[in-house]
CSV table of C-alpha atoms in Angstrom, one decimal:
chain,number,residue,atom,x,y,z
Z,261,UNK,CA,20.9,70.4,-130.7
Z,262,UNK,CA,17.4,69.5,-129.6
Z,263,UNK,CA,15.0,72.3,-128.8
Z,264,UNK,CA,12.7,71.8,-125.7
Z,265,UNK,CA,9.0,72.6,-125.8
Z,266,UNK,CA,9.6,75.7,-123.6
Z,267,UNK,CA,12.3,76.9,-126.0
Z,268,UNK,CA,10.1,76.5,-129.0
Z,269,UNK,CA,7.3,78.5,-127.3
Z,270,UNK,CA,9.8,81.2,-126.4
Z,271,UNK,CA,11.1,81.5,-130.1
Z,272,UNK,CA,7.5,81.9,-131.3
Z,273,UNK,CA,6.7,84.4,-128.5
Z,274,UNK,CA,9.7,86.4,-129.4
Z,275,UNK,CA,8.6,86.4,-133.1
Z,276,UNK,CA,5.2,87.8,-132.1
Z,277,UNK,CA,6.2,90.2,-129.3
Z,278,UNK,CA,9.7,91.5,-130.3
Z,279,UNK,CA,9.6,91.3,-134.1
Z,280,UNK,CA,6.0,91.8,-135.0
Z,281,UNK,CA,4.8,94.0,-132.1
Z,282,UNK,CA,8.0,95.9,-131.4
Z,283,UNK,CA,9.6,95.9,-134.8
Z,284,UNK,CA,12.9,94.5,-133.8
Z,285,UNK,CA,14.2,93.5,-137.2
Z,286,UNK,CA,17.7,92.7,-135.9
Z,287,UNK,CA,16.2,89.7,-134.1
Z,288,UNK,CA,15.1,88.2,-137.4
Z,289,UNK,CA,18.7,87.3,-138.3
Z,290,UNK,CA,19.0,85.4,-135.0
Z,291,UNK,CA,15.9,83.3,-135.0
Z,292,UNK,CA,14.7,83.0,-138.6
Z,293,UNK,CA,16.8,80.3,-140.4
Z,294,UNK,CA,18.6,81.0,-143.7
Z,295,UNK,CA,16.5,78.4,-145.4
Z,296,UNK,CA,13.2,79.6,-143.9
Z,297,UNK,CA,10.0,79.1,-146.0
Z,298,UNK,CA,6.6,80.7,-145.4
Z,299,UNK,CA,3.5,79.1,-147.0
Z,300,UNK,CA,0.9,81.9,-147.0
Z,301,UNK,CA,-2.2,81.5,-149.1
Z,302,UNK,CA,-2.8,85.3,-149.2
Z,303,UNK,CA,0.4,86.0,-151.2
Z,304,UNK,CA,1.4,84.9,-154.7
Z,305,UNK,CA,4.7,83.3,-153.7
Z,306,UNK,CA,6.4,81.7,-150.7
Z,307,UNK,CA,8.6,84.0,-148.6
Z,308,UNK,CA,12.1,82.6,-148.2
Z,309,UNK,CA,14.8,83.5,-145.8
Z,310,UNK,CA,15.3,86.2,-143.3
Z,311,UNK,CA,15.2,89.0,-145.9
Z,312,UNK,CA,11.7,88.1,-147.1
Z,313,UNK,CA,10.6,87.7,-143.4
Z,314,UNK,CA,11.9,91.2,-142.7
Z,315,UNK,CA,10.1,92.6,-145.8
Z,316,UNK,CA,6.8,91.1,-144.5
Z,317,UNK,CA,7.2,92.7,-141.1
Z,318,UNK,CA,8.2,96.0,-142.6
Z,319,UNK,CA,5.2,96.0,-144.9
Z,320,UNK,CA,2.7,95.4,-142.1
Z,321,UNK,CA,4.5,97.8,-139.6
Z,322,UNK,CA,4.6,100.6,-142.3
Z,323,UNK,CA,0.8,100.2,-142.9
Z,324,UNK,CA,0.0,99.7,-139.1
Z,325,UNK,CA,2.8,101.4,-137.1
Z,326,UNK,CA,1.1,100.5,-133.8
Z,327,UNK,CA,0.8,96.9,-134.8
Z,328,UNK,CA,0.5,94.3,-132.0
Z,329,UNK,CA,0.3,90.6,-132.3
Z,330,UNK,CA,-0.9,88.7,-129.2
Z,331,UNK,CA,-1.2,85.0,-128.6
Z,332,UNK,CA,-4.4,83.6,-127.1
Z,333,UNK,CA,-3.3,79.9,-127.3
Z,334,UNK,CA,-0.1,78.1,-128.0
Z,335,UNK,CA,0.3,74.4,-128.5
Z,336,UNK,CA,3.5,72.5,-129.2
Z,337,UNK,CA,3.5,69.1,-131.0
Z,338,UNK,CA,6.9,67.8,-132.1
Z,339,UNK,CA,8.7,70.5,-134.0
Z,340,UNK,CA,5.5,72.5,-134.7
Z,341,UNK,CA,4.1,75.4,-132.5
Z,342,UNK,CA,0.5,76.4,-133.2
Z,343,UNK,CA,-0.7,79.8,-132.0
Z,344,UNK,CA,-4.1,81.4,-132.1
Z,345,UNK,CA,-3.3,85.1,-132.5
Z,346,UNK,CA,-4.9,88.5,-132.7
Z,347,UNK,CA,-3.4,91.3,-134.8
Z,348,UNK,CA,-4.4,94.9,-134.0
Z,349,UNK,CA,-3.3,98.1,-135.5
Z,350,UNK,CA,-4.3,101.5,-136.9
Z,351,UNK,CA,-4.1,101.8,-140.7
Z,352,UNK,CA,-1.7,104.8,-141.2
Z,353,UNK,CA,0.2,103.7,-144.3
Z,354,UNK,CA,-0.5,102.1,-147.6
Z,355,UNK,CA,-1.6,98.4,-147.3
Z,356,UNK,CA,-2.1,96.1,-150.3
Z,357,UNK,CA,-2.9,99.1,-152.5
Z,358,UNK,CA,-5.2,100.7,-149.9
Z,359,UNK,CA,-4.4,104.3,-148.9
Z,360,UNK,CA,-4.4,105.0,-145.2
Z,361,UNK,CA,-7.8,105.2,-143.6
Z,362,UNK,CA,-7.0,105.8,-139.9
Z,363,UNK,CA,-9.2,102.8,-139.1
Z,364,UNK,CA,-8.2,100.6,-136.2
Z,365,UNK,CA,-8.4,96.9,-137.3
Z,366,UNK,CA,-8.4,93.6,-135.5
Z,367,UNK,CA,-7.9,90.2,-137.1
Z,368,UNK,CA,-7.9,86.7,-135.7
Z,369,UNK,CA,-5.5,84.1,-137.1
Z,370,UNK,CA,-3.8,80.8,-136.7
Z,371,UNK,CA,0.0,80.4,-137.3
Z,372,UNK,CA,1.8,77.1,-137.5
Z,373,UNK,CA,5.5,77.6,-137.0
Z,374,UNK,CA,8.1,74.8,-137.3
Z,375,UNK,CA,11.1,75.3,-135.0
Z,376,UNK,CA,14.4,73.5,-135.3
Z,377,UNK,CA,17.5,74.2,-133.2
Z,378,UNK,CA,15.8,77.4,-131.8
Z,379,UNK,CA,15.1,78.8,-135.2
Z,380,UNK,CA,12.0,79.3,-137.3
Z,381,UNK,CA,12.4,77.1,-140.4
Z,382,UNK,CA,8.9,77.1,-141.8
Z,383,UNK,CA,5.5,78.7,-141.2
Z,384,UNK,CA,1.9,78.5,-142.3
Z,385,UNK,CA,0.0,81.7,-141.4
Z,386,UNK,CA,-3.7,82.0,-141.9
Z,387,UNK,CA,-5.3,85.4,-141.1
Z,388,UNK,CA,-8.7,86.9,-141.7
Z,389,UNK,CA,-7.6,89.2,-144.5
Z,390,UNK,CA,-11.2,89.5,-145.8
Z,391,UNK,CA,-12.2,90.9,-142.4
Z,392,UNK,CA,-9.3,93.4,-142.5
Z,393,UNK,CA,-10.5,94.6,-145.9
Z,394,UNK,CA,-14.0,94.9,-144.7
Z,395,UNK,CA,-12.9,96.9,-141.7
Z,396,UNK,CA,-10.9,99.2,-144.0
Z,397,UNK,CA,-14.0,99.7,-146.1
Z,398,UNK,CA,-12.5,98.1,-149.2
Z,399,UNK,CA,-14.9,95.2,-149.3
Z,400,UNK,CA,-18.5,95.4,-148.3
Z,401,UNK,CA,-19.5,93.5,-145.1
Z,402,UNK,CA,-22.4,91.1,-145.5
Z,403,UNK,CA,-25.7,92.4,-144.2
Z,404,UNK,CA,-26.7,91.0,-140.9
């Protein structure tokens, strides 16, 4: 079944708003394909399938319980949906080995999602993790 441009945008919006921002992990089984693959340069291996997707969401939402992911721009080309996003949250749980700081962070990013038959089948996220670590005080910010 072909997926329209509007349907592709809706799938990606639901990923950002309902799963990442609201923590609705039940929705993952509906819209993340069983053969899903995430290509993320900030982690040592590709995430695969709904279980790995849920694990990523849980890791971020445990570290940043008030996490929100908002879209600034969304562009559809073929089966790919590109979104410029902003992630915001307060660091209240362990994150990548960093104990909670109580610091509110903000990070810009770009995510390319491939949508087939109203499901996420592949993604390429790229976020400013160096900026997050600088905001958390783990990495020194360059002098102005």
